[in-house]
Tab-separated table of C-alpha atoms in Angstrom:
chain	number	residue	atom	x	y	z
T	1005	UNK	CA	227.403	13.996	114.623
T	1006	UNK	CA	230.246	12.797	116.121
T	1007	UNK	CA	232.463	14.253	112.805
T	1008	UNK	CA	230.190	17.933	113.772
T	1009	UNK	CA	231.824	17.607	116.868
T	1010	UNK	CA	235.122	17.065	115.521
T	1011	UNK	CA	235.098	20.075	113.040
T	1012	UNK	CA	233.363	22.571	115.652
T	1013	UNK	CA	236.471	21.096	118.378
T	1014	UNK	CA	238.434	24.026	116.022
T	1015	UNK	CA	236.822	25.939	116.934
T	1016	UNK	CA	237.050	25.888	120.218
T	1017	UNK	CA	238.588	29.662	122.011
T	1018	UNK	CA	238.370	31.753	118.941
T	1019	UNK	CA	234.580	32.411	118.432
T	1020	UNK	CA	233.747	34.185	121.353
T	1021	UNK	CA	230.934	34.974	122.615
T	1022	UNK	CA	229.331	33.104	120.106
T	1023	UNK	CA	230.255	29.282	120.533
T	1024	UNK	CA	232.079	26.580	118.845
T	1025	UNK	CA	229.649	24.804	116.551
T	1026	UNK	CA	230.647	22.317	113.697
T	1027	UNK	CA	228.050	21.202	110.566
T	1028	UNK	CA	228.244	18.199	108.062
T	1029	UNK	CA	226.281	17.426	104.754
T	1030	UNK	CA	225.925	13.768	104.306
T	1031	UNK	CA	224.197	12.498	100.558
T	1032	UNK	CA	223.442	8.573	99.950
T	1033	UNK	CA	225.560	8.033	103.130
T	1034	UNK	CA	228.598	10.873	101.963
T	1035	UNK	CA	230.113	12.687	103.534
T	1036	UNK	CA	229.165	16.013	100.908
T	1037	UNK	CA	229.997	19.532	102.638
T	1038	UNK	CA	231.500	20.350	106.562
T	1039	UNK	CA	232.355	23.173	108.842
T	1040	UNK	CA	232.670	24.831	111.868
T	1041	UNK	CA	232.707	28.955	112.454
T	1042	UNK	CA	235.829	30.547	112.425
T	1043	UNK	CA	235.270	33.189	114.734
T	1044	UNK	CA	231.919	35.727	115.762
T	1045	UNK	CA	230.879	38.292	112.977
T	1046	UNK	CA	231.586	34.819	109.850
T	1047	UNK	CA	229.391	32.323	108.124
T	1048	UNK	CA	228.510	29.641	110.850
T	1049	UNK	CA	228.912	27.013	110.367
T	1050	UNK	CA	225.896	25.353	108.508
T	1051	UNK	CA	226.814	28.178	105.622
T	1052	UNK	CA	230.926	27.027	105.339
T	1053	UNK	CA	229.320	22.767	105.240
T	1054	UNK	CA	226.594	23.745	102.340
T	1055	UNK	CA	229.042	26.030	100.134
T	1056	UNK	CA	230.880	23.317	100.214
T	1057	UNK	CA	229.066	21.297	99.053
T	1058	UNK	CA	227.047	23.319	96.779
T	1059	UNK	CA	224.363	21.130	94.448
T	1060	UNK	CA	224.758	17.569	96.374
T	1061	UNK	CA	223.316	19.554	99.874
T	1062	UNK	CA	219.277	19.170	97.736
T	1063	UNK	CA	217.311	16.357	99.390
T	1064	UNK	CA	220.956	15.914	101.586
T	1065	UNK	CA	221.012	15.698	105.474
T	1066	UNK	CA	222.569	18.288	107.752
T	1067	UNK	CA	224.048	17.911	110.909
T	1068	UNK	CA	224.079	20.191	113.011
T	1069	UNK	CA	225.828	20.299	116.960
T	1070	UNK	CA	224.057	23.158	118.164
T	1071	UNK	CA	220.901	24.430	116.554
T	1072	UNK	CA	220.584	26.185	113.790
T	1073	UNK	CA	220.437	30.532	114.812
T	1074	UNK	CA	216.559	31.816	113.525
T	1075	UNK	CA	217.681	35.533	113.828
T	1076	UNK	CA	219.433	38.253	111.779
T	1077	UNK	CA	221.503	39.062	113.728
T	1078	UNK	CA	225.726	39.592	112.485
T	1079	UNK	CA	224.872	36.912	109.754
T	1080	UNK	CA	221.828	35.977	107.745
T	1081	UNK	CA	219.900	33.036	109.947
T	1082	UNK	CA	221.307	29.345	109.186
T	1083	UNK	CA	217.063	28.261	108.987
T	1084	UNK	CA	217.244	30.500	105.613
T	1085	UNK	CA	219.790	29.351	104.191
T	1086	UNK	CA	219.044	25.105	105.373
T	1087	UNK	CA	215.941	26.072	102.916
T	1088	UNK	CA	217.444	27.246	100.080
T	1089	UNK	CA	220.373	24.508	99.573
T	1090	UNK	CA	217.209	22.425	99.659
T	1091	UNK	CA	218.189	20.394	102.792
T	1092	UNK	CA	215.340	17.767	104.132
T	1093	UNK	CA	217.138	16.940	107.196
T	1094	UNK	CA	217.875	18.177	109.738
T	1095	UNK	CA	219.747	16.566	113.286
T	1096	UNK	CA	220.341	18.486	115.548
T	1097	UNK	CA	222.719	17.830	119.325
T	1098	UNK	CA	221.851	20.985	121.015
T	1099	UNK	CA	218.879	23.085	121.590
T	1100	UNK	CA	220.191	27.005	121.808
T	1101	UNK	CA	218.706	28.811	125.240
T	1102	UNK	CA	219.567	32.155	123.493
T	1103	UNK	CA	216.165	33.351	123.249
T	1104	UNK	CA	216.949	35.476	120.121
T	1105	UNK	CA	218.341	32.537	118.692
T	1106	UNK	CA	216.562	29.510	119.625
T	1107	UNK	CA	213.564	28.489	117.168
T	1108	UNK	CA	215.207	26.922	114.455
T	1109	UNK	CA	213.823	23.606	114.894
T	1110	UNK	CA	210.339	24.039	115.332
T	1111	UNK	CA	210.569	26.641	112.513
T	1112	UNK	CA	212.182	24.067	109.827
T	1113	UNK	CA	210.443	21.502	110.792
T	1114	UNK	CA	206.982	23.893	110.375
T	1115	UNK	CA	208.812	23.847	106.356
T	1116	UNK	CA	208.261	20.052	106.071
T	1117	UNK	CA	211.883	19.626	106.766
T	1118	UNK	CA	212.649	16.256	109.202
T	1119	UNK	CA	213.804	17.684	112.011
T	1120	UNK	CA	215.380	15.669	115.085
T	1121	UNK	CA	216.976	16.542	118.288
T	1122	UNK	CA	219.163	15.351	121.299
T	1123	UNK	CA	221.908	13.409	119.047
T	1124	UNK	CA	225.180	12.765	121.593
T	1125	UNK	CA	223.940	15.512	123.572
T	1126	UNK	CA	226.554	15.244	125.995
T	1127	UNK	CA	228.904	15.703	123.940
T	1128	UNK	CA	227.953	18.539	122.663
T	1129	UNK	CA	227.329	20.416	125.342
T	1130	UNK	CA	230.282	19.767	126.340
T	1131	UNK	CA	232.143	20.656	123.542
T	1132	UNK	CA	230.047	24.974	124.259
T	1133	UNK	CA	229.426	24.679	127.101
T	1134	UNK	CA	231.368	28.231	127.413
T	1135	UNK	CA	228.365	29.493	125.784
T	1136	UNK	CA	225.433	27.521	127.291
T	1137	UNK	CA	226.889	28.487	131.066
T	1138	UNK	CA	226.334	31.929	129.925
T	1139	UNK	CA	223.256	31.965	127.862
T	1140	UNK	CA	221.884	30.424	130.832
T	1141	UNK	CA	222.936	31.311	133.813
T	1142	UNK	CA	224.828	34.285	132.934
T	1143	UNK	CA	228.308	33.219	133.928
T	1144	UNK	CA	231.006	32.210	132.333
T	1145	UNK	CA	231.799	28.875	133.009
T	1146	UNK	CA	234.909	28.706	135.625
T	1147	UNK	CA	237.461	26.056	135.335
T	1148	UNK	CA	239.478	25.799	138.347
T	1149	UNK	CA	243.436	24.754	137.456
T	1150	UNK	CA	246.475	23.511	140.070
T	1151	UNK	CA	249.694	22.120	139.290
T	1152	UNK	CA	249.927	20.307	143.276
T	1153	UNK	CA	252.302	16.758	144.832
T	1154	UNK	CA	250.572	14.033	145.790
T	1155	UNK	CA	249.593	15.202	149.143
T	1156	UNK	CA	248.104	18.414	147.477
T	1157	UNK	CA	250.639	20.652	148.165
T	1158	UNK	CA	251.102	23.063	145.481
T	1159	UNK	CA	255.044	24.550	147.057
T	1160	UNK	CA	257.180	24.405	149.953
T	1161	UNK	CA	256.980	25.806	153.577
T	1162	UNK	CA	259.599	28.739	152.105
T	1163	UNK	CA	257.239	29.048	148.401
T	1164	UNK	CA	259.056	27.085	146.119
T	1165	UNK	CA	257.769	26.222	143.430
T	1166	UNK	CA	259.642	24.651	140.576
T	1167	UNK	CA	258.361	23.125	139.593
T	1168	UNK	CA	256.052	20.504	140.555
T	1169	UNK	CA	254.751	18.866	137.366
T	1170	UNK	CA	256.666	17.924	134.459
T	1171	UNK	CA	257.193	19.399	131.642
T	1172	UNK	CA	254.173	17.715	129.946
T	1173	UNK	CA	251.890	19.048	132.361
T	1174	UNK	CA	252.618	22.508	131.518
T	1175	UNK	CA	252.236	21.966	127.911
T	1176	UNK	CA	248.489	21.358	128.264
T	1177	UNK	CA	248.285	23.819	131.056
T	1178	UNK	CA	249.224	26.189	127.911
T	1179	UNK	CA	246.842	24.590	125.517
T	1180	UNK	CA	244.368	26.234	128.366
T	1181	UNK	CA	245.248	28.866	128.555
T	1182	UNK	CA	244.933	28.551	124.340
T	1183	UNK	CA	241.065	28.016	124.639
T	1184	UNK	CA	239.693	29.491	127.544
T	1185	UNK	CA	239.042	33.711	127.029
T	1186	UNK	CA	240.857	34.859	130.240
T	1187	UNK	CA	243.219	34.161	132.713
T	1188	UNK	CA	242.530	35.383	136.555
T	1189	UNK	CA	245.296	34.992	139.550
T	1190	UNK	CA	245.641	36.933	143.103
T	1191	UNK	CA	248.392	39.622	143.113
T	1192	UNK	CA	250.181	37.086	145.993
T	1193	UNK	CA	251.373	35.809	142.623
T	1194	UNK	CA	252.026	38.571	140.502
T	1195	UNK	CA	254.730	39.645	143.882
T	1196	UNK	CA	256.203	35.941	144.091
T	1197	UNK	CA	255.924	34.624	140.193
T	1198	UNK	CA	255.719	37.827	138.322
T	1199	UNK	CA	253.939	35.276	135.861
T	1200	UNK	CA	253.153	36.147	132.753
T	1201	UNK	CA	250.126	34.630	132.535
T	1202	UNK	CA	250.802	34.117	128.296
T	1203	UNK	CA	249.716	31.357	126.186
T	1204	UNK	CA	253.421	29.596	124.696
T	1205	UNK	CA	252.288	27.232	122.075
T	1206	UNK	CA	252.388	27.664	118.384
T	1207	UNK	CA	249.554	29.766	117.431
T	1208	UNK	CA	247.749	30.215	119.997
T	1209	UNK	CA	246.791	33.297	121.181
T	1210	UNK	CA	246.512	35.029	125.260
T	1211	UNK	CA	243.592	34.709	126.919
T	1212	UNK	CA	242.720	38.644	128.653
T	1213	UNK	CA	244.503	38.248	131.504
T	1214	UNK	CA	243.121	39.083	135.254
T	1215	UNK	CA	244.103	40.199	138.413
T	1216	UNK	CA	242.442	39.873	141.399
T	1217	UNK	CA	243.875	43.861	144.409
T	1218	UNK	CA	241.510	44.965	146.078
T	1219	UNK	CA	243.543	48.087	146.785
T	1220	UNK	CA	245.466	47.982	143.828
T	1221	UNK	CA	248.742	48.329	145.457
T	1222	UNK	CA	250.748	46.445	142.780
T	1223	UNK	CA	252.764	48.225	140.658
T	1224	UNK	CA	251.819	48.246	136.974
T	1225	UNK	CA	254.951	47.623	135.443
T	1226	UNK	CA	254.569	44.122	136.862
T	1227	UNK	CA	255.277	41.642	133.619
T	1228	UNK	CA	251.972	40.178	133.657
T	1229	UNK	CA	250.345	44.239	132.793
T	1230	UNK	CA	253.112	44.563	129.932
T	1231	UNK	CA	252.606	41.378	126.878
T	1232	UNK	CA	251.016	41.658	124.634
T	1233	UNK	CA	247.097	41.545	125.088
T	1234	UNK	CA	244.400	42.934	127.292
T	1235	UNK	CA	244.796	42.962	130.967
T	1236	UNK	CA	242.400	44.001	133.376
T	1237	UNK	CA	242.596	44.734	137.034
T	1238	UNK	CA	239.533	43.941	139.631
T	1239	UNK	CA	239.575	46.567	142.164
T	1240	UNK	CA	237.269	47.277	145.568
T	1241	UNK	CA	235.014	50.217	144.665
T	1242	UNK	CA	236.992	52.640	147.523
T	1243	UNK	CA	240.966	51.695	145.590
T	1244	UNK	CA	242.656	55.367	144.998
T	1245	UNK	CA	241.760	56.702	141.891
T	1246	UNK	CA	245.802	58.448	141.653
T	1247	UNK	CA	247.122	54.293	141.559
T	1248	UNK	CA	243.198	53.388	138.623
T	1249	UNK	CA	245.379	56.464	136.869
T	1250	UNK	CA	249.128	55.145	136.713
T	1251	UNK	CA	247.314	51.393	135.506
T	1252	UNK	CA	244.885	53.238	132.457
T	1253	UNK	CA	248.212	55.148	131.663
T	1254	UNK	CA	249.773	52.060	131.495
T	1255	UNK	CA	247.348	50.810	128.844
T	1256	UNK	CA	245.537	48.260	131.760
T	1257	UNK	CA	241.651	48.488	132.239
T	1258	UNK	CA	240.809	48.784	135.904
T	1259	UNK	CA	237.515	47.300	137.273
T	1260	UNK	CA	235.870	48.865	140.227
T	1261	UNK	CA	233.890	46.333	141.644
T	1262	UNK	CA	232.135	46.582	145.180
T	1263	UNK	CA	233.045	44.520	148.817
T	1264	UNK	CA	231.892	40.927	150.085
T	1265	UNK	CA	233.502	40.226	153.655
T	1266	UNK	CA	236.244	42.828	152.896
T	1267	UNK	CA	237.743	41.103	149.315
T	1268	UNK	CA	236.345	41.834	145.699
T	1269	UNK	CA	232.933	40.769	144.683
T	1270	UNK	CA	234.323	37.578	142.107
T	1271	UNK	CA	230.653	37.361	140.982
T	1272	UNK	CA	229.846	40.625	140.399
T	1273	UNK	CA	233.339	40.274	138.541
T	1274	UNK	CA	231.958	37.359	136.396
T	1275	UNK	CA	228.403	39.324	135.714
T	1276	UNK	CA	231.071	41.815	134.599
T	1277	UNK	CA	233.075	39.343	132.478
T	1278	UNK	CA	230.392	37.688	130.798
T	1279	UNK	CA	228.772	41.330	129.715
T	1280	UNK	CA	232.201	41.857	127.636
T	1281	UNK	CA	231.789	38.561	125.630
T	1282	UNK	CA	234.232	36.622	127.905
T	1283	UNK	CA	232.899	33.346	128.075
T	1284	UNK	CA	234.843	31.168	130.260
T	1285	UNK	CA	238.086	31.775	133.169
T	1286	UNK	CA	240.609	29.699	133.792
T	1287	UNK	CA	241.954	30.129	137.916
T	1288	UNK	CA	245.845	30.052	137.882
T	1289	UNK	CA	245.074	31.861	141.258
T	1290	UNK	CA	246.618	30.292	144.449
T	1291	UNK	CA	245.646	28.458	147.435
T	1292	UNK	CA	243.687	31.801	148.294
T	1293	UNK	CA	242.115	32.321	145.224
T	1294	UNK	CA	240.660	29.017	144.416
T	1295	UNK	CA	239.323	28.642	147.879
T	1296	UNK	CA	236.652	31.558	147.311
T	1297	UNK	CA	235.637	30.389	144.015
T	1298	UNK	CA	234.668	26.999	146.029
T	1299	UNK	CA	233.629	29.491	149.088
T	1300	UNK	CA	231.274	31.082	146.486
T	1301	UNK	CA	229.880	27.801	145.109
T	1302	UNK	CA	231.425	29.092	140.648
T	1303	UNK	CA	233.739	26.838	139.760
T	1304	UNK	CA	232.552	24.475	136.961
T	1305	UNK	CA	235.264	22.123	136.141
T	1306	UNK	CA	238.797	21.415	137.705
T	1307	UNK	CA	242.475	20.272	136.346
T	1308	UNK	CA	244.577	19.080	138.807
T	1309	UNK	CA	247.641	18.335	138.064
T	1310	UNK	CA	249.825	15.805	140.723
T	1311	UNK	CA	253.530	15.418	140.339
T	1312	UNK	CA	255.418	12.803	141.643
T	1313	UNK	CA	256.088	14.153	144.897
T	1314	UNK	CA	255.276	14.484	149.185
T	1315	UNK	CA	256.203	17.411	150.005
T	1316	UNK	CA	254.089	17.284	153.451
T	1317	UNK	CA	254.804	20.469	156.070
T	1318	UNK	CA	252.044	21.998	158.030
T	1319	UNK	CA	252.962	25.739	156.592
T	1320	UNK	CA	253.385	24.320	153.234
T	1321	UNK	CA	250.235	25.654	151.140
T	1322	UNK	CA	247.505	23.084	149.435
T	1323	UNK	CA	246.207	23.987	145.984
T	1324	UNK	CA	242.251	25.183	147.782
T	1325	UNK	CA	242.258	27.373	150.909
T	1326	UNK	CA	239.340	29.514	151.486
T	1327	UNK	CA	236.608	28.170	154.870
T	1328	UNK	CA	235.391	24.729	153.038
T	1329	UNK	CA	232.668	23.416	154.231
T	1330	UNK	CA	231.497	22.163	157.457
T	1331	UNK	CA	230.010	18.815	156.727
T	1332	UNK	CA	231.137	16.044	154.076
T	1333	UNK	CA	227.853	16.251	152.955
T	1334	UNK	CA	228.099	20.497	151.688
T	1335	UNK	CA	231.253	19.322	149.954
T	1336	UNK	CA	231.675	20.147	145.911
T	1337	UNK	CA	231.185	16.390	144.279
T	1338	UNK	CA	233.243	16.042	140.842
T	1339	UNK	CA	230.383	14.382	139.413
T	1340	UNK	CA	232.308	12.684	136.290
T	1341	UNK	CA	236.268	12.601	136.107
T	1342	UNK	CA	238.867	11.732	133.598
T	1343	UNK	CA	242.626	10.749	134.575
T	1344	UNK	CA	244.888	11.470	131.761
T	1345	UNK	CA	248.706	10.878	132.307
T	1346	UNK	CA	251.411	13.097	131.110
T	1347	UNK	CA	254.637	11.535	130.910
T	1348	UNK	CA	256.141	11.785	134.167
T	1349	UNK	CA	253.000	13.492	135.549
T	1350	UNK	CA	249.276	13.067	135.946
T	1351	UNK	CA	245.548	14.806	135.915
T	1352	UNK	CA	242.765	14.693	137.283
T	1353	UNK	CA	239.720	16.308	134.917
T	1354	UNK	CA	235.753	16.521	135.973
T	1355	UNK	CA	232.897	18.830	136.023
T	1356	UNK	CA	230.763	20.184	139.387
T	1357	UNK	CA	228.916	21.877	136.883
T	1358	UNK	CA	227.378	18.972	133.470
T	1359	UNK	CA	227.064	20.454	130.768
T	1360	UNK	CA	224.411	19.490	129.828
T	1361	UNK	CA	221.721	20.786	132.722
T	1362	UNK	CA	222.267	24.081	130.155
T	1363	UNK	CA	219.627	24.116	128.128
């Protein structure tokens, strides 16, 4: 199953609205086939692994990170491919929560195959957490990513912020952009930095760029709207129609959303994003944007990068703004976190939502 996990990771950032899945076929203690899902509409991981195994699949065991699908979608059911190949035993990690696709384990067992589930559940749920979140809760997986000083400041009181962390930390940030479906910032970040919000890794792909601009006050000529790939502005329902038309002339999508306390309703935007096949959102905005997501309880994971600086100053912005909780007992708790050294910087990663609970 660990080998199947490694296979599945090859599809990260390329399979939405499907999950990344890996599969391995084992016969007499030897790996005879392996594969992963490359992108939506193409054969699933099980099919790739079975094709590689060929006749050796007969009487073998297949390990798969997600329950084989049991329905006709853009591709035939993987359960039928498993049966046709003559597989004897199926080892599954995560069950598929999608009511259209689930039931593969029961169907294979009813056909006389030996079926085991729940193997390396935590690890495999982490692999396909974007898909599991949308399938069970209708919202994309949200990662809050920020770079800050040791005292939690993202800039000096004058707004100087380049660069708090080192080159290795910035490269890691581009790795995140490569696997997340969308990246989100507020208009303040666009005005202050004029960012591209693209992935600069060789062979990488640009995420969909989402900009929060309640009144459509930004210029559609900003750099973020000129880069290759899709850009979307989330604005309020009362934003000027003339500005919307101008954005659309420049190829920018405009989503009119309801307001909540004078700001764009983030939940409404995320629900629509999930409906359009965006399973994950990387939040890279400033303190106000991060604070709004934390206040609304919408953050599932953090990636906080720390540089070897102490900035200080009451007017220097913190990484997370917003109202915040009144009591410590109400604060969002990171259930499990990891520390990673990145040359002269370090990274704290952790889950606020346990992927294994999304079943």
